[in-house]
Backbone as numpy.savetxt, mean C-alpha at the origin, in Angstrom:
# Nx Ny Nz CAx CAy CAz Cx Cy Cz
-16.89 -4.63 15.68 -16.89 -5.27 14.38 -16.76 -4.20 13.29
-15.95 -4.50 12.30 -15.71 -3.53 11.23 -16.79 -3.63 10.16
-16.72 -2.75 9.19 -17.64 -2.74 8.05 -17.13 -3.74 7.02
-17.71 -4.94 7.00 -17.25 -6.02 6.13 -17.42 -5.65 4.66
-16.37 -5.88 3.89 -16.38 -5.57 2.46 -15.43 -6.53 1.74
-15.66 -6.76 0.44 -14.72 -7.60 -0.31 -13.35 -6.93 -0.38
-12.31 -7.68 -0.72 -10.99 -7.06 -0.88 -11.07 -5.89 -1.87
-10.41 -4.81 -1.53 -10.41 -3.63 -2.41 -9.45 -3.88 -3.57
-9.93 -3.62 -4.77 -9.13 -3.81 -5.97 -9.00 -2.49 -6.71
-7.79 -2.21 -7.19 -7.53 -0.99 -7.95 -6.78 -1.33 -9.22
-6.93 -0.45 -10.21 -6.19 -0.57 -11.47 -5.35 0.68 -11.65
-4.10 0.47 -11.99 -3.15 1.55 -12.25 -2.82 1.47 -13.74
-3.51 2.29 -14.52 -3.40 2.24 -15.98 -2.32 3.22 -16.42
-1.12 2.70 -16.59 0.03 3.54 -16.93 -0.16 4.21 -18.29
-0.52 3.47 -19.36 -0.68 4.14 -20.66 -1.74 5.25 -20.65
-2.83 5.06 -19.92 -3.90 6.06 -19.86 -3.65 7.13 -18.81
-2.62 6.94 -17.96 -2.32 7.87 -16.86 -3.52 8.06 -15.93
-4.15 6.92 -15.56 -5.29 6.95 -14.64 -5.12 5.91 -13.55
-5.88 6.10 -12.47 -5.96 5.17 -11.35 -7.44 4.96 -11.07
-7.89 3.71 -11.18 -9.29 3.38 -10.92 -9.38 2.73 -9.55
-10.13 3.36 -8.64 -10.21 2.83 -7.28 -11.24 1.71 -7.19
-11.38 1.17 -5.99 -12.25 0.01 -5.78 -13.73 0.32 -6.00
-14.10 1.57 -6.03 -15.50 1.94 -6.28 -15.74 2.30 -7.75
-14.69 2.19 -8.56 -14.82 2.48 -9.98 -14.54 3.92 -10.38
-14.14 4.75 -9.41 -13.80 6.13 -9.74 -12.46 6.16 -10.46
-12.42 6.83 -11.60 -11.20 6.94 -12.40 -10.61 8.33 -12.15
-9.36 8.35 -11.69 -8.71 9.62 -11.37 -7.46 9.79 -12.24
-7.21 11.02 -12.67 -5.98 11.26 -13.44 -4.75 11.14 -12.55
-3.68 10.67 -13.13 -2.41 10.49 -12.42 -1.42 11.52 -12.94
-0.70 12.17 -12.02 0.32 13.15 -12.41 1.58 12.46 -12.92
1.93 11.35 -12.27 3.19 10.70 -12.63 3.15 9.22 -12.30
3.60 8.42 -13.24 3.90 7.01 -13.02 5.38 6.83 -13.30
5.99 5.94 -12.54 7.38 5.57 -12.79 7.50 4.06 -12.56
7.85 3.34 -13.61 8.04 1.90 -13.49 9.50 1.62 -13.18
9.73 0.74 -12.24 11.07 0.32 -11.85 11.11 -1.20 -11.86
12.29 -1.75 -11.79 12.42 -3.21 -11.80 11.71 -3.85 -10.60
11.53 -3.10 -9.53 10.95 -3.64 -8.30 9.51 -3.19 -8.04
8.95 -2.33 -8.91 7.59 -1.89 -8.66 7.14 -0.72 -9.50
6.03 -0.14 -9.09 5.42 0.99 -9.78 5.16 2.12 -8.80
5.60 3.33 -9.17 5.34 4.54 -8.39 4.20 5.31 -9.05
3.32 5.86 -8.21 2.23 6.71 -8.69 2.15 7.95 -7.81
1.90 9.09 -8.45 1.67 10.34 -7.74 0.44 11.00 -8.37
-0.53 11.35 -7.52 -1.74 12.00 -8.04 -2.36 12.89 -6.98
-3.12 13.87 -7.45 -3.88 14.70 -6.52 -5.05 13.87 -5.99
-5.62 14.35 -4.90 -6.73 13.63 -4.27 -7.87 14.60 -3.97
-9.07 14.16 -4.25 -10.25 14.96 -3.93 -10.86 14.41 -2.64
-10.08 14.53 -1.58 -10.46 13.95 -0.29 -10.39 15.04 0.78
-11.30 15.05 1.74 -11.27 16.11 2.76 -10.08 16.04 3.71
-9.43 14.87 3.83 -8.32 14.74 4.78 -6.94 14.80 4.15
-6.82 14.59 2.84 -5.51 14.68 2.20 -5.64 15.22 0.79
-4.60 15.92 0.36 -4.64 16.61 -0.94 -3.86 15.90 -2.03
-2.99 14.97 -1.66 -2.14 14.30 -2.64 -1.82 12.90 -2.12
-1.64 11.97 -3.05 -1.31 10.59 -2.70 -0.13 10.13 -3.53
0.84 9.54 -2.85 1.95 8.87 -3.52 1.90 7.41 -3.11
2.13 6.52 -4.07 2.11 5.08 -3.79 3.19 4.37 -4.56
3.74 3.34 -3.93 4.61 2.37 -4.59 3.96 1.01 -4.48
3.70 0.35 -5.61 3.30 -1.05 -5.61 4.58 -1.86 -5.63
4.76 -2.72 -4.64 5.97 -3.52 -4.49 5.59 -5.00 -4.49
5.38 -5.58 -5.68 4.85 -6.95 -5.77 5.64 -8.00 -5.01
6.96 -7.98 -5.09 7.76 -9.02 -4.43 7.64 -8.95 -2.91
7.29 -7.79 -2.38 7.14 -7.63 -0.93 5.69 -7.79 -0.48
4.75 -7.84 -1.42 3.34 -7.93 -1.05 2.84 -6.66 -0.39
3.43 -5.52 -0.77 3.11 -4.25 -0.12 2.78 -3.15 -1.12
1.93 -2.25 -0.67 1.73 -0.96 -1.33 2.09 0.08 -0.28
3.15 0.81 -0.52 3.59 1.85 0.41 2.99 3.18 -0.05
2.38 3.90 0.88 1.69 5.15 0.55 2.16 6.29 1.43
2.20 7.47 0.84 2.29 8.71 1.61 1.04 9.51 1.27
0.25 9.78 2.29 -0.90 10.66 2.16 -0.45 12.04 2.60
-0.59 13.02 1.73 -0.24 14.39 2.10 -1.48 15.00 2.75
-1.53 14.85 4.09 -2.70 15.25 4.85 -2.81 16.77 4.95
-4.05 17.23 5.00 -4.29 18.65 5.26 -4.08 18.88 6.76
-3.91 20.11 7.11 -3.64 20.49 8.50 -4.63 19.84 9.47
-4.07 19.23 10.52 -4.89 18.66 11.58 -5.24 17.19 11.45
-4.81 16.56 10.38 -5.13 15.14 10.19 -3.87 14.30 10.23
-3.88 13.29 11.09 -2.82 12.28 11.21 -1.42 12.89 11.25
-1.24 13.84 12.09 0.08 14.43 12.23 1.06 13.37 12.70
2.22 13.35 12.09 3.26 12.41 12.47 3.34 11.17 11.61
2.24 10.78 10.97 2.28 9.58 10.12 3.14 9.84 8.90
4.03 8.91 8.61 4.86 9.00 7.41 4.33 8.07 6.32
4.44 6.78 6.54 4.01 5.81 5.53 2.82 5.00 6.04
2.00 4.61 5.09 0.87 3.72 5.36 1.03 2.58 4.37
1.17 1.37 4.88 1.44 0.22 4.02 0.24 -0.72 3.98
-0.25 -0.95 2.77 -1.31 -1.94 2.54 -0.65 -3.27 2.24
-1.24 -4.33 2.76 -0.74 -5.69 2.51 -1.69 -6.37 1.55
-1.13 -7.05 0.55 -1.99 -7.73 -0.41 -1.24 -8.31 -1.58
-1.97 -8.41 -2.70 -1.39 -8.92 -3.95 -1.31 -7.76 -4.93
-0.11 -7.53 -5.43 0.15 -6.43 -6.35 0.92 -7.00 -7.53
0.45 -6.70 -8.74 1.11 -7.28 -9.91 1.00 -6.37 -11.12
1.93 -6.56 -12.03 1.91 -5.81 -13.27 3.30 -5.72 -13.86
3.39 -5.19 -15.03 2.26 -4.77 -15.87 1.65 -5.96 -16.60
0.35 -5.83 -16.91 -0.30 -6.85 -17.73 -0.02 -6.52 -19.20
-0.65 -7.23 -20.12 -0.36 -7.02 -21.55 -0.80 -5.65 -22.04
-1.67 -4.97 -21.28 -2.10 -3.62 -21.65 -1.35 -2.53 -20.88
-0.31 -2.93 -20.13 0.48 -1.95 -19.39 -0.12 -1.52 -18.07
-1.15 -2.22 -17.62 -1.80 -1.86 -16.36 -1.27 -2.71 -15.21
-1.28 -2.12 -14.02 -0.91 -2.81 -12.80 -2.18 -2.99 -11.98
-2.17 -4.01 -11.12 -3.36 -4.35 -10.35 -3.02 -4.52 -8.87
-3.95 -4.07 -8.03 -3.78 -4.17 -6.57 -5.01 -4.82 -5.96
-4.75 -5.74 -5.03 -5.82 -6.34 -4.22 -5.40 -6.24 -2.76
-6.13 -5.45 -2.00 -5.82 -5.17 -0.60 -6.36 -6.30 0.27
-5.48 -6.89 1.10 -5.86 -7.99 1.98 -6.10 -7.54 3.42
-6.61 -6.35 3.62 -7.12 -5.86 4.90 -6.05 -5.39 5.89
-5.01 -6.16 6.13 -3.99 -5.75 7.10 -3.25 -4.52 6.60
-2.92 -3.62 7.53 -2.17 -2.41 7.21 -1.11 -2.17 8.28
-0.07 -1.47 7.87 0.99 -1.06 8.79 1.10 0.45 8.74
1.19 1.08 9.91 1.29 2.53 10.00 2.66 2.89 10.55
3.34 3.79 9.84 4.68 4.23 10.21 4.64 5.65 10.75
5.04 5.80 11.99 5.28 7.11 12.59 6.76 7.09 12.97
7.58 7.92 12.31 9.03 7.88 12.58 9.35 7.96 14.07
10.33 7.12 14.46 10.74 7.07 15.85 9.98 6.06 16.67
8.96 5.44 16.07 8.17 4.43 16.77 8.15 3.14 15.96
7.93 2.02 16.61 7.77 0.78 15.85 6.53 0.85 14.95
6.57 0.12 13.86 5.40 0.03 12.99 4.21 -0.48 13.79
3.03 -0.01 13.42 1.80 -0.48 14.08 0.99 -1.30 13.08
0.65 -2.52 13.46 -0.20 -3.39 12.65 -1.65 -3.12 13.02
-2.47 -2.81 12.00 -3.89 -2.51 12.27 -4.79 -3.36 11.36
-6.05 -3.35 11.69 -7.11 -4.01 10.92 -7.03 -5.53 10.91
-6.48 -6.10 11.97 -6.43 -7.55 12.11 -7.85 -8.11 12.16
-8.75 -7.39 12.82 -10.15 -7.84 12.89 -10.76 -7.97 11.51
-10.43 -7.05 10.61 -10.97 -7.11 9.24 -10.50 -8.36 8.51
-9.24 -8.75 8.72 -8.71 -9.96 8.09 -9.49 -11.19 8.56
-9.69 -11.31 9.88 -10.43 -12.45 10.42 -11.88 -12.47 9.92
-12.51 -11.31 9.90 -13.90 -11.24 9.44 -14.01 -11.60 7.96
-13.05 -11.14 7.16 -13.06 -11.47 5.72 -12.89 -12.96 5.51
-12.02 -13.57 6.30 -11.82 -15.02 6.18 -13.09 -15.77 6.59
-13.68 -15.37 7.70 -14.90 -16.03 8.18 -16.04 -15.91 7.16
-16.06 -14.81 6.42 -17.11 -14.58 5.42 -16.77 -15.21 4.06
-15.61 -15.85 3.97 -15.21 -16.48 2.71 -14.67 -15.52 1.67
-14.29 -14.31 2.09 -13.77 -13.32 1.14 -12.29 -13.50 0.85
-11.57 -14.16 1.76 -10.15 -14.50 1.56 -9.96 -15.95 1.96
-9.11 -16.64 1.23 -8.81 -18.04 1.55 -7.86 -18.11 2.74
-7.74 -19.29 3.31 -6.78 -19.50 4.39 -5.37 -19.20 3.90
-5.03 -19.64 2.70 -3.69 -19.38 2.15 -3.43 -17.88 2.01
-4.42 -17.11 1.54 -4.25 -15.67 1.40 -4.08 -15.01 2.77
-4.84 -15.45 3.75 -4.71 -14.90 5.11 -3.34 -15.21 5.70
-2.88 -16.44 5.51 -1.54 -16.79 6.00 -0.47 -15.95 5.31
-0.62 -15.74 4.01 0.34 -14.92 3.28 0.31 -13.48 3.79
-0.88 -12.95 4.08 -0.99 -11.59 4.62 -0.25 -11.46 5.95
-0.42 -12.45 6.82 0.27 -12.43 8.12 1.78 -12.54 7.91
2.20 -13.39 7.00 3.63 -13.54 6.70 4.22 -12.22 6.19
3.52 -11.55 5.29 3.99 -10.27 4.75 4.12 -9.25 5.88
3.11 -9.17 6.74 3.14 -8.22 7.86 4.31 -8.53 8.79
4.50 -9.81 9.12 5.60 -10.19 10.01 6.94 -9.82 9.39
7.12 -10.12 8.11 8.38 -9.81 7.43 8.68 -8.30 7.48
7.67 -7.47 7.25 7.87 -6.03 7.28 8.14 -5.53 8.71
7.41 -6.05 9.69 7.62 -5.65 11.08 9.03 -6.00 11.56
9.44 -7.23 11.28 10.78 -7.67 11.68 11.84 -6.91 10.90
11.63 -6.74 9.59 12.59 -6.02 8.76 12.80 -4.60 9.23
11.71 -3.90 9.53 11.83 -2.53 10.02 12.54 -2.50 11.37
12.20 -3.44 12.25 12.85 -3.50 13.57 14.35 -3.71 13.42
14.74 -4.56 12.47 16.18 -4.81 12.23 16.89 -3.59 11.67
16.14 -2.65 11.11 16.70 -1.40 10.58 16.44 -0.25 11.56
16.41 -0.57 12.85 16.19 0.44 13.89 14.84 1.14 13.73
13.82 0.35 13.38 12.45 0.83 13.18 12.34 1.85 12.05
13.20 1.71 11.05 13.17 2.59 9.88 12.62 1.79 8.70
11.31 1.88 8.49 10.67 1.11 7.42 11.16 1.56 6.06
11.47 2.84 5.90 11.98 3.32 4.62 13.29 2.63 4.26
14.18 2.53 5.23 15.46 1.85 4.98 15.23 0.39 4.62
14.31 -0.28 5.35 14.03 -1.68 5.04 13.41 -1.83 3.65
12.49 -0.92 3.26 11.89 -1.00 1.93 12.96 -0.92 0.84
13.91 -0.01 1.01 14.99 0.12 0.02 15.82 -1.16 -0.06
16.19 -1.70 1.10 17.00 -2.92 1.13 16.22 -4.10 0.56
15.01 -4.30 1.04 14.22 -5.47 0.65 13.77 -5.43 -0.81
13.51 -4.23 -1.33 13.05 -4.12 -2.72 14.21 -4.21 -3.71
15.42 -3.94 -3.23 16.57 -3.94 -4.12 16.68 -2.67 -4.95
15.97 -1.65 -4.55 15.98 -0.37 -5.27 15.83 0.77 -4.30
15.50 1.94 -4.84 15.27 3.10 -3.99 13.80 3.47 -4.10
13.07 3.28 -3.01 11.65 3.61 -2.94 11.59 5.10 -2.61
11.54 5.93 -3.66 11.68 7.38 -3.50 10.32 8.07 -3.49
10.33 9.29 -2.95 9.12 10.08 -2.78 9.36 11.50 -3.25
8.30 12.28 -3.36 8.43 13.67 -3.81 9.37 14.48 -2.92
9.37 14.19 -1.62 10.20 14.96 -0.70 11.60 14.38 -0.53
12.00 13.51 -1.42 13.37 12.98 -1.35 13.37 11.54 -1.40
């Protein structure tokens, strides 16, 4: 059994150049880039396992695509980590909002995407933290990404570009 918690919510405050995590920690952001299909964020991280975080909020896809720049010895081979949930913005104050719906997809190039944290989704639903409709939407989003990546020869990056209608770009290209 996992550590049950409410859906994680974050605020991406573009005008203030900050990112507020689900615990209320406000971190400075190095770069925001708004596109017709989403919001890009790049910031340093004060975490023992990774030094930098890049994220794309992709509202139409129900995804947050992340690259964690891991320090030596942590998660070698992982490229993208995709959170499934509700992502929206900008609001009237220029902020974007994220609500994580527990399911995640892990991308290791050359392998099919891996769906993880299914147990957390079921536990959240049983505890009344997510509605049946939200859980069904989370499963639909995961299925669409898994099938989409498979149709692109297990290249989630290629599928993200096609499905978003833009170029989901990163610091390394």
